[in-house]
XYZ file of C-alpha atoms in Angstrom:
667
model
C -0.121 -0.299 0.336
C 1.138 3.103 -0.870
C 1.483 6.411 1.981
C 1.144 9.748 2.004
C 2.195 12.138 4.591
C 4.219 10.525 7.002
C 3.113 7.179 6.000
C -0.461 7.628 6.128
C -2.773 5.669 3.775
C -5.253 8.199 1.244
C -8.478 7.134 1.053
C -10.351 6.136 -1.509
C -12.330 9.007 -2.543
C -9.522 11.303 -1.927
C -6.923 12.343 -3.145
C -2.462 12.804 -2.706
C -2.302 16.537 -1.345
C 1.736 15.921 -1.245
C 1.991 15.488 -5.016
C 2.833 18.552 -7.029
C 0.384 18.468 -9.631
C 1.293 20.515 -13.360
C -1.088 23.339 -13.069
C -0.959 25.942 -16.210
C -2.366 29.221 -14.914
C -5.636 30.018 -16.059
C -5.339 33.076 -18.696
C -3.214 29.769 -20.755
C -6.496 27.757 -20.854
C -9.033 28.009 -23.450
C -12.370 29.271 -22.171
C -15.219 26.695 -21.722
C -18.746 27.758 -21.437
C -21.543 25.664 -20.093
C -23.958 24.296 -22.582
C -27.695 23.373 -22.257
C -28.983 19.702 -23.383
C -30.104 19.856 -26.931
C -28.799 23.643 -27.130
C -27.016 25.835 -29.330
C -22.715 24.757 -28.262
C -20.131 27.162 -28.248
C -18.359 25.765 -30.966
C -16.013 28.975 -32.664
C -14.180 31.128 -30.534
C -14.397 34.848 -31.705
C -14.823 36.381 -34.119
C -17.344 33.859 -35.737
C -19.286 33.513 -32.250
C -21.635 31.146 -33.397
C -21.183 30.320 -36.673
C -20.088 27.315 -37.986
C -16.435 26.368 -39.829
C -16.804 28.520 -43.016
C -19.157 30.699 -42.110
C -18.055 34.672 -41.035
C -20.300 36.757 -39.720
C -22.351 38.981 -42.198
C -25.110 41.388 -42.102
C -26.874 41.322 -40.007
C -25.386 38.814 -37.361
C -22.277 40.854 -37.308
C -21.611 43.289 -34.522
C -21.179 47.463 -35.829
C -17.818 47.699 -38.136
C -14.470 48.021 -35.781
C -16.407 46.542 -32.662
C -15.709 42.721 -31.616
C -18.557 39.941 -30.661
C -19.570 40.001 -27.415
C -20.187 37.149 -24.921
C -24.042 37.983 -24.886
C -24.828 36.217 -27.713
C -28.593 36.340 -26.701
C -28.471 39.773 -27.835
C -28.798 40.571 -31.521
C -25.734 43.454 -32.527
C -28.020 45.158 -35.262
C -31.319 45.656 -33.821
C -30.994 44.054 -29.933
C -33.220 41.152 -30.409
C -32.811 37.638 -29.443
C -31.310 35.793 -32.350
C -31.535 32.173 -31.835
C -28.307 30.735 -32.879
C -29.180 26.902 -33.413
C -30.230 27.444 -36.915
C -27.062 28.967 -38.154
C -24.938 26.200 -37.378
C -24.337 23.795 -39.672
C -25.039 20.011 -39.322
C -21.866 17.791 -37.846
C -20.270 15.781 -41.193
C -21.843 12.670 -40.526
C -19.062 9.615 -39.214
C -18.406 7.135 -41.376
C -18.817 4.364 -38.779
C -22.256 6.003 -36.802
C -19.714 6.931 -34.162
C -21.251 10.767 -32.656
C -19.199 14.159 -33.356
C -17.283 13.784 -30.082
C -15.748 10.177 -31.084
C -15.467 10.969 -34.734
C -13.401 13.803 -33.977
C -10.883 11.867 -31.924
C -9.798 9.432 -34.902
C -7.466 12.696 -35.681
C -5.460 11.453 -33.673
C -5.181 7.587 -34.890
C -2.755 8.020 -37.516
C -1.093 10.377 -40.282
C -2.968 8.775 -43.073
C -6.381 10.121 -41.910
C -5.133 13.482 -41.030
C -3.736 13.673 -44.811
C -6.815 12.361 -46.170
C -8.738 14.944 -44.224
C -6.713 17.927 -45.021
C -6.525 17.331 -48.343
C -10.620 16.329 -49.078
C -10.765 20.032 -46.721
C -7.899 21.940 -48.985
C -9.709 21.106 -52.399
C -13.640 21.970 -50.675
C -11.780 25.663 -49.753
C -10.518 26.236 -52.943
C -13.442 25.273 -55.042
C -15.323 27.639 -52.291
C -13.152 30.850 -53.187
C -13.038 30.347 -56.852
C -16.688 30.997 -56.285
C -16.264 34.065 -54.257
C -14.066 35.984 -56.706
C -16.353 37.712 -58.888
C -16.910 41.639 -58.581
C -20.379 42.891 -56.543
C -21.384 45.325 -59.415
C -23.195 47.731 -57.203
C -22.747 51.090 -56.538
C -22.815 52.160 -52.427
C -25.788 54.405 -53.064
C -27.761 51.139 -54.962
C -26.743 49.445 -51.899
C -28.871 51.579 -49.490
C -31.808 51.735 -52.016
C -32.992 49.726 -54.778
C -35.007 48.890 -58.113
C -36.944 46.532 -59.573
C -34.078 45.077 -61.951
C -31.651 45.177 -58.856
C -33.988 43.063 -56.729
C -34.315 40.742 -59.391
C -30.098 40.629 -59.700
C -29.810 40.506 -56.178
C -32.251 37.267 -56.283
C -30.755 36.075 -59.456
C -27.236 35.705 -58.248
C -27.854 34.631 -55.036
C -30.145 31.498 -56.101
C -27.085 30.694 -59.007
C -25.046 30.280 -56.044
C -27.188 28.681 -54.041
C -27.358 26.438 -57.041
C -24.058 26.038 -57.404
C -22.808 25.767 -53.471
C -25.854 22.670 -53.368
C -24.300 20.772 -56.635
C -20.738 21.560 -54.963
C -22.403 19.877 -51.997
C -24.130 16.616 -53.530
C -21.095 15.577 -55.020
C -19.095 15.478 -52.034
C -18.860 11.813 -50.419
C -18.741 12.734 -47.374
C -20.456 16.453 -46.592
C -18.056 19.236 -46.031
C -18.744 21.813 -43.021
C -18.075 23.920 -46.143
C -21.340 23.371 -47.789
C -23.543 22.599 -45.971
C -26.627 24.880 -45.472
C -25.956 26.088 -48.914
C -28.176 29.425 -48.528
C -26.366 30.662 -45.383
C -23.160 30.355 -47.267
C -24.217 31.902 -49.989
C -25.849 34.495 -48.080
C -22.887 35.361 -46.248
C -20.696 35.606 -49.449
C -23.277 37.946 -50.918
C -22.565 40.130 -48.090
C -19.476 40.092 -47.770
C -18.849 40.654 -51.445
C -21.446 43.746 -51.101
C -24.403 42.002 -52.987
C -27.151 43.070 -51.819
C -29.570 45.998 -52.184
C -32.657 48.379 -49.374
C -29.614 48.061 -46.509
C -31.340 51.159 -45.339
C -34.648 50.170 -43.433
C -37.410 52.168 -43.912
C -41.272 51.930 -42.852
C -43.607 51.276 -45.951
C -42.820 49.842 -49.329
C -39.277 48.687 -50.462
C -37.735 49.965 -53.498
C -38.452 47.275 -56.397
C -40.306 44.936 -54.251
C -43.546 43.893 -55.695
C -46.988 42.960 -53.383
C -47.324 38.820 -54.834
C -43.182 38.591 -55.089
C -42.195 34.945 -53.380
C -39.156 33.273 -51.707
C -37.761 30.108 -50.703
C -35.252 31.630 -47.847
C -35.239 34.007 -45.506
C -31.776 34.984 -46.614
C -33.829 36.503 -49.630
C -35.359 38.707 -47.568
C -32.695 40.090 -45.770
C -30.565 40.217 -49.083
C -33.081 42.943 -50.841
C -33.950 44.728 -47.584
C -37.862 43.042 -47.148
C -37.013 41.904 -43.427
C -33.566 41.843 -42.079
C -34.467 39.509 -39.770
C -33.477 36.006 -40.660
C -35.268 34.391 -37.375
C -37.037 36.767 -35.333
C -40.629 37.051 -37.080
C -40.746 41.062 -36.154
C -38.347 43.917 -37.688
C -38.390 47.029 -36.352
C -36.426 50.349 -36.246
C -35.539 53.607 -33.967
C -37.542 56.990 -34.285
C -35.322 59.565 -35.444
C -37.676 62.234 -33.446
C -37.786 59.845 -30.305
C -35.641 58.976 -27.126
C -32.896 56.687 -27.949
C -34.067 52.886 -27.863
C -37.967 53.438 -28.728
C -38.557 51.741 -32.112
C -41.813 50.836 -34.080
C -42.149 47.992 -36.372
C -41.746 48.010 -39.812
C -42.233 44.551 -41.128
C -43.328 40.927 -39.595
C -43.162 37.462 -40.827
C -46.138 34.866 -40.105
C -45.091 31.441 -41.077
C -47.389 29.109 -39.002
C -44.673 29.056 -35.736
C -47.123 30.741 -33.615
C -50.980 30.696 -33.427
C -51.636 33.102 -35.981
C -55.228 34.030 -36.964
C -54.980 33.493 -40.982
C -58.716 33.093 -42.320
C -59.785 36.450 -43.427
C -57.372 37.698 -46.530
C -57.049 41.113 -45.631
C -56.942 40.707 -41.974
C -53.872 38.701 -40.112
C -54.217 38.312 -36.200
C -50.633 38.259 -35.414
C -48.808 36.538 -32.134
C -46.529 38.350 -30.083
C -42.899 36.927 -29.914
C -41.344 34.797 -27.159
C -42.855 32.540 -24.420
C -42.576 28.956 -26.680
C -41.758 26.217 -25.153
C -38.124 24.827 -26.648
C -36.229 22.211 -26.195
C -33.875 24.035 -23.164
C -37.163 25.669 -21.340
C -40.664 25.565 -20.952
C -43.084 27.912 -22.038
C -43.938 31.334 -20.371
C -45.944 34.328 -20.683
C -44.532 36.514 -23.321
C -43.101 40.307 -22.066
C -43.876 43.057 -23.566
C -40.386 43.857 -24.827
C -38.250 43.703 -28.386
C -40.534 43.314 -31.126
C -43.508 43.039 -28.650
C -43.449 46.458 -28.037
C -42.496 47.996 -31.237
C -45.861 46.626 -32.363
C -47.561 48.300 -29.579
C -45.897 51.274 -30.249
C -47.045 51.103 -34.480
C -50.307 50.879 -33.163
C -50.237 54.148 -31.555
C -47.981 55.761 -34.154
C -50.333 53.949 -36.978
C -47.525 53.395 -39.309
C -47.657 51.128 -41.871
C -46.022 47.679 -41.301
C -44.881 45.059 -44.024
C -47.058 41.695 -44.068
C -44.870 38.554 -45.229
C -46.934 35.414 -44.692
C -45.726 32.481 -45.282
C -46.353 28.630 -46.394
C -45.806 25.151 -46.743
C -43.987 24.345 -50.566
C -47.031 22.359 -52.272
C -44.001 20.258 -54.679
C -41.252 20.334 -51.455
C -43.162 19.590 -48.689
C -39.869 20.369 -46.133
C -39.531 23.488 -47.693
C -41.531 27.045 -46.636
C -42.418 29.814 -49.188
C -42.527 33.333 -48.330
C -45.147 35.588 -49.949
C -45.108 39.537 -49.665
C -48.983 40.394 -48.794
C -48.495 43.987 -49.166
C -48.760 46.951 -46.513
C -51.148 46.420 -42.916
C -51.648 48.656 -40.377
C -51.671 47.240 -36.568
C -55.244 48.193 -35.539
C -55.675 46.651 -32.022
C -53.982 44.561 -29.489
C -54.711 42.367 -26.539
C -53.500 39.172 -24.483
C -54.765 36.209 -24.231
C -54.271 32.613 -22.653
C -52.407 30.696 -25.173
C -52.480 26.327 -26.062
C -49.662 26.270 -23.343
C -51.600 28.255 -20.683
C -49.256 31.365 -20.596
C -50.395 34.470 -21.688
C -49.705 35.571 -25.312
C -50.039 39.280 -26.763
C -51.957 39.071 -29.854
C -52.026 42.490 -32.525
C -54.788 42.564 -35.465
C -53.529 43.961 -38.576
C -55.709 45.270 -41.058
C -54.411 45.432 -45.040
C -54.765 48.592 -46.304
C -56.900 49.192 -49.224
C -56.200 49.038 -52.959
C -53.478 46.606 -52.993
C -52.769 44.300 -55.306
C -54.097 40.834 -54.277
C -51.803 38.311 -52.861
C -52.321 35.894 -50.121
C -56.394 36.504 -51.349
C -54.965 34.129 -54.364
C -53.673 31.854 -52.336
C -56.611 30.701 -50.724
C -58.214 31.239 -53.603
C -55.779 28.673 -55.723
C -56.403 26.562 -52.312
C -60.023 26.599 -52.721
C -59.931 25.526 -56.366
C -57.741 22.470 -56.030
C -60.256 21.712 -53.317
C -62.782 21.889 -55.463
C -62.309 22.318 -59.403
C -65.529 23.285 -59.914
C -65.304 26.218 -57.961
C -62.959 27.738 -60.203
C -65.026 30.924 -62.179
C -64.612 30.440 -66.160
C -63.817 26.967 -65.698
C -64.440 25.286 -69.418
C -62.650 21.896 -68.552
C -61.088 20.400 -65.468
C -57.939 18.620 -67.375
C -56.917 19.799 -71.394
C -55.192 16.268 -71.896
C -57.939 13.912 -70.815
C -55.413 12.296 -68.667
C -52.157 12.369 -70.500
C -50.274 14.046 -68.186
C -50.287 12.844 -64.118
C -51.559 16.134 -63.073
C -54.424 17.981 -64.618
C -54.214 21.380 -66.452
C -57.580 23.350 -65.903
C -59.004 25.314 -69.170
C -60.209 28.731 -68.364
C -61.694 31.359 -69.587
C -62.903 34.225 -67.742
C -62.556 36.614 -70.517
C -65.506 36.212 -73.180
C -67.428 33.357 -74.599
C -64.557 31.328 -76.348
C -65.313 27.820 -75.298
C -61.699 27.175 -76.158
C -58.840 27.143 -78.571
C -58.656 25.310 -81.959
C -58.541 21.620 -81.939
C -55.506 20.115 -81.942
C -54.301 16.344 -80.440
C -52.778 16.356 -76.932
C -49.794 14.581 -76.858
C -46.988 14.779 -73.957
C -43.310 14.302 -75.948
C -41.592 15.131 -79.427
C -42.255 12.555 -82.254
C -39.675 12.418 -84.874
C -40.141 11.210 -88.441
C -37.961 7.769 -89.167
C -34.502 8.539 -90.376
C -34.561 11.724 -89.122
C -30.442 12.989 -89.116
C -30.497 14.804 -85.665
C -30.631 11.310 -84.074
C -27.054 9.575 -82.434
C -26.198 6.105 -81.893
C -26.135 5.864 -77.973
C -25.662 3.893 -74.271
C -26.851 4.212 -71.503
C -24.998 4.359 -67.891
C -24.463 0.668 -65.718
C -25.728 2.272 -62.780
C -27.921 0.041 -60.850
C -30.169 2.057 -58.519
C -29.722 5.376 -59.688
C -27.334 8.096 -60.634
C -25.545 9.620 -57.712
C -23.695 13.095 -57.831
C -19.783 12.572 -57.970
C -20.031 9.334 -59.243
C -17.133 9.453 -61.575
C -17.672 5.789 -63.015
C -21.825 6.926 -64.544
C -21.563 7.334 -67.956
C -24.568 9.702 -68.632
C -22.865 12.046 -65.739
C -19.503 11.944 -68.176
C -21.757 12.717 -70.647
C -22.412 15.918 -68.687
C -18.880 16.612 -68.379
C -18.716 15.488 -64.412
C -21.534 17.357 -63.304
C -24.761 16.207 -61.981
C -27.150 18.651 -63.704
C -29.868 18.693 -61.230
C -29.343 19.694 -57.292
C -31.309 17.165 -54.918
C -34.659 18.563 -55.060
C -34.551 18.568 -58.476
C -34.163 22.087 -59.754
C -31.542 22.722 -62.519
C -28.122 23.827 -61.120
C -27.318 25.855 -64.197
C -27.105 25.829 -68.146
C -25.352 24.029 -70.040
C -24.481 23.524 -73.788
C -26.230 20.395 -73.565
C -28.045 17.980 -70.850
C -27.750 14.315 -71.561
C -30.584 12.734 -69.350
C -30.774 8.662 -68.023
C -32.632 6.757 -71.314
C -34.693 3.196 -71.670
C -31.778 0.719 -71.588
C -29.642 2.594 -68.436
C -30.853 0.114 -65.337
C -31.459 3.065 -62.864
C -34.573 3.405 -61.350
C -37.210 5.182 -63.141
C -37.771 8.010 -60.206
C -33.405 8.739 -61.310
C -32.523 12.227 -59.949
C -31.231 12.604 -63.828
C -34.836 11.955 -65.375
C -36.320 14.942 -64.705
C -37.623 15.510 -68.136
C -38.933 12.078 -68.056
C -40.615 12.320 -65.057
C -43.100 15.159 -66.427
C -44.191 18.572 -65.016
C -45.207 18.811 -60.773
C -47.031 21.364 -60.945
C -50.715 22.534 -61.446
C -51.114 24.657 -64.519
C -54.069 25.992 -66.446
C -54.544 27.511 -69.983
C -56.722 30.638 -69.097
C -57.615 33.401 -71.801
C -55.875 36.220 -72.052
C -57.429 40.240 -72.970
C -55.408 40.582 -75.610
C -52.742 38.121 -76.362
C -55.158 34.967 -76.899
C -54.289 31.907 -75.068
C -52.005 31.614 -72.277
C -50.221 29.398 -69.370
C -49.760 30.373 -65.498
C -49.402 27.883 -62.127
C -51.480 27.555 -59.960
C -48.669 26.785 -56.993
C -45.164 28.599 -56.800
C -42.406 28.003 -58.676
C -38.694 27.995 -57.764
C -36.037 29.420 -59.674
C -34.907 25.863 -62.045
C -37.781 24.792 -61.713
C -38.974 22.318 -64.944
C -41.579 23.517 -66.413
C -42.331 21.192 -69.210
C -41.168 20.530 -72.675
C -42.395 21.381 -76.235
C -44.211 18.514 -77.654
C -45.044 18.002 -81.245
C -44.204 17.110 -84.629
C -40.208 17.335 -85.806
C -40.171 19.133 -89.394
C -37.578 19.334 -92.197
C -38.421 23.357 -92.360
C -41.324 25.720 -92.278
C -43.554 26.607 -94.858
C -44.036 30.462 -94.667
C -47.806 31.534 -95.271
C -47.668 34.256 -98.393
C -50.534 36.434 -99.807
C -53.132 33.337 -101.165
C -51.482 30.173 -100.144
C -52.740 28.167 -97.441
C -49.675 26.604 -96.488
C -49.120 26.060 -92.725
C -48.002 28.885 -90.697
C -45.452 29.464 -88.164
C -47.570 30.691 -85.105
C -46.569 27.205 -82.968
C -43.267 26.550 -84.266
C -40.218 26.427 -82.122
C -36.797 26.911 -83.853
C -33.340 26.065 -82.509
C -31.355 28.175 -85.316
C -33.202 31.224 -84.213
C -31.323 34.219 -82.911
C -32.519 34.453 -79.097
C -31.261 37.240 -76.527
C -28.952 36.043 -74.557
C -28.320 36.526 -71.122
C -26.885 35.212 -67.795
C -27.986 32.152 -65.395
C -25.428 30.410 -64.231
C -23.435 31.695 -60.678
C -20.030 33.655 -63.003
C -16.349 33.960 -60.686
C -14.407 36.657 -62.082
C -11.662 34.476 -62.874
C -13.844 31.666 -64.916
C -15.958 34.391 -67.019
C -15.172 32.998 -70.111
C -15.569 29.504 -69.249
C -19.150 30.884 -67.626
C -19.737 32.379 -71.293
C -19.377 29.061 -73.452
C -21.306 27.085 -70.892
C -24.332 28.885 -71.502
C -23.722 28.874 -74.770
C -26.109 25.772 -76.735
C -24.624 23.097 -78.663
C -27.032 21.521 -80.997
C -25.821 19.045 -83.715
C -28.246 20.799 -86.062
C -31.465 22.693 -86.318
C -34.397 21.328 -84.809
C -37.961 22.599 -85.453
C -41.139 21.645 -83.805
C -44.595 22.127 -84.879
C -47.239 22.193 -82.468
C -50.119 23.283 -84.489
C -51.834 19.501 -85.025
C -50.637 17.979 -82.330
C -48.432 19.767 -78.921
C -48.616 19.726 -75.152
C -49.510 23.207 -72.834
C -46.130 24.722 -74.587
C -47.995 25.770 -77.494
C -49.671 28.340 -75.031
C -46.889 30.272 -73.814
C -46.337 33.636 -74.863
C -43.537 35.615 -75.982
C -42.240 38.091 -73.545
C -39.059 40.156 -74.225
C -38.557 40.093 -70.427
C -39.474 36.538 -70.155
C -39.343 34.149 -66.785
C -39.124 30.865 -68.729
C -36.025 29.749 -71.042
C -35.301 26.793 -73.196
C -32.612 24.237 -72.607
C -31.808 21.344 -75.014
C -32.035 17.959 -73.594
C -30.883 14.181 -75.134
C -31.832 11.041 -73.885
C -31.734 7.650 -74.689
C -34.340 5.195 -76.696
C -33.521 2.321 -78.342
C -29.797 2.694 -78.164
C -30.559 6.059 -80.201
C -30.238 9.955 -78.973
C -33.011 12.018 -79.550
C -32.998 15.983 -78.785
C -35.780 17.674 -76.519
C -35.859 21.032 -75.480
C -37.208 21.421 -72.229
C -38.117 24.702 -70.448
C -37.035 25.888 -67.285
C -38.171 28.690 -64.590
C -35.819 32.070 -65.356
C -36.852 33.333 -61.613
C -39.425 32.350 -59.309
C -42.512 32.854 -60.227
C -45.584 33.789 -58.124
C -49.216 31.553 -58.436
C -51.213 32.933 -61.605
C -48.609 34.621 -63.288
C -48.654 34.065 -66.837
C -45.720 31.597 -68.311
C -43.435 33.254 -71.273
C -40.317 33.180 -72.973
C -38.315 34.564 -75.752
C -39.569 33.469 -79.363
C -36.222 34.655 -80.850
C -36.277 36.051 -84.031
C -34.762 34.192 -87.469
C -31.091 34.827 -88.474
C -31.107 38.034 -91.127
C -30.081 35.321 -94.107
C -33.575 33.601 -93.455
C -35.369 37.112 -93.470
C -33.695 38.881 -96.261
C -34.075 35.230 -98.439
C -37.785 34.712 -97.523
C -39.014 38.409 -97.127
C -40.525 37.132 -93.408
C -40.937 41.148 -93.025
C -44.846 40.845 -93.062
C -44.284 37.986 -90.295
C -43.629 40.613 -87.322
C -46.054 40.642 -85.172
C -46.671 43.382 -82.465
C -45.144 42.915 -79.134
C -47.579 42.818 -75.655
C -45.286 42.255 -73.292
C -45.447 45.238 -71.571
C -41.929 44.680 -70.457
C -39.832 48.100 -69.975
C -37.079 46.398 -72.369
C -39.757 45.845 -75.378
C -38.500 45.578 -79.083
C -41.764 46.358 -80.154
C -42.287 42.966 -82.033
C -41.714 39.548 -82.525
C -41.980 37.131 -85.028
């Protein structure tokens, strides 16, 4: 038995005070913060605070310039309001053997081979990310404070292009890297760092360039365009210049179902104040008249306008939400009542200002039509396709007494004549289950230049010279993510009578940028028969021609160093011109009208059938498209040599698209 001082034995639950411990001064130790069960751990030391690896603080989460983040992480440094940080933390990378994060991290000390492999993957990710961030903002200081419609759309399109690219890179990783987790947050971080934002100056009332009915799929989009600067909190507010320091009024709220909000009346919103809700680490409690709650109370007395953004579940992506800007409201009254938890909750009644364009009211009408299609005013046919499509397409006329378009045969895809010269030999991949992004052995992915053309949600990642989908000889599943065109559209469309452009096409569902709309179905023809005076030949009102000249635009995410490569990647590579006529047979694409500022674009896609590759023309959403918005694409113009040889001046038609960039005519 070992002895202590004077040979005395040491009790089993004690320690030997005679031994000298190697004690380091406190200033040399890293601080350890207490962590509540299931709460957000403090995984980063300042200056990053609660942000995960690869994320740097950015507006509105960073402090004022020149002031470091303080340990009080429950206080928003921009607005002094509570900001939950759990959602900003990237999920830990999954361990290969099912271990938890702590045990997985300990493996770094096992041997040099593991460390070397980890460092290499991280460096590859960081290099790829560095390339993505090498671009110029192109936005002046004045535009960062005050925007316009063109600038708002530009910021949103650039954010979405970057988000899709980050998602594509994340999908391709065998072991997902923290650098690419939460692509929407990372994209927002990059955008703010580069200064790609607008309407950064807080204001009461309408936001320049933002229209009632605009839709968004991420809270980060609201922040980038200055509609609502809180990423989590539902109430945004600002101080009044004439008031004493600290007095604030509400300027916008987001009602997305997190509380007991009453949203039955489309012009009235009963909004529940913030705070008091139960969470994983605390019980429900009475709400307090602080922060956003007191700001709404002051807005009641001041009668200032408050922007209202309503959130819903996304019909096509059930795990996501879609937000619609519903216009300006005023707080009419407030009270306190017991909530479902038995605690006191503040209630605020907001009333919509009259004379504004309908937004939430349109969504409520669509919900009613889906439950009872016969309730749709002006309904002619509940399904124009007669079952040819998996989702019915309504035929509606609320304008006049016309009972429908001229007769045509509905077909869901393009039909080639025998021995058409564009058909090429082709063979499928050897994937047994489903093609996986990052699988270098998949021949279909190799045809696409090594990149999977679609991200996990089925959204097109970027425009490509040609997309190659899996075909009939590929053994992968029918629902393989590389068969987007072949599985058909996923939204509810309606063909409707316009007031001045004949029949048109629109959707009952909100459409996210990059969503597949439909393909241009019809009969492939050798050439167009032009209708001359006294000639009964076929006219070109229902024709798609790849040989036309189309207005160029940028849709992919660009980097300054890869600008030339980006230009090339958005130029189509079609073996020879393709002309499709939908006059006698076609699908809903034949009803899409022309616009000089379209919200839809086309993309060539090939896939194999009976060992032969056939070219298809697919349409995708250029930007987020609200419900009941007409879908349009650019018809293009004939090439100059064709115009001169065929004397096609008589084929010009007056354009009625109403775009600020309207060129006045189309063919």
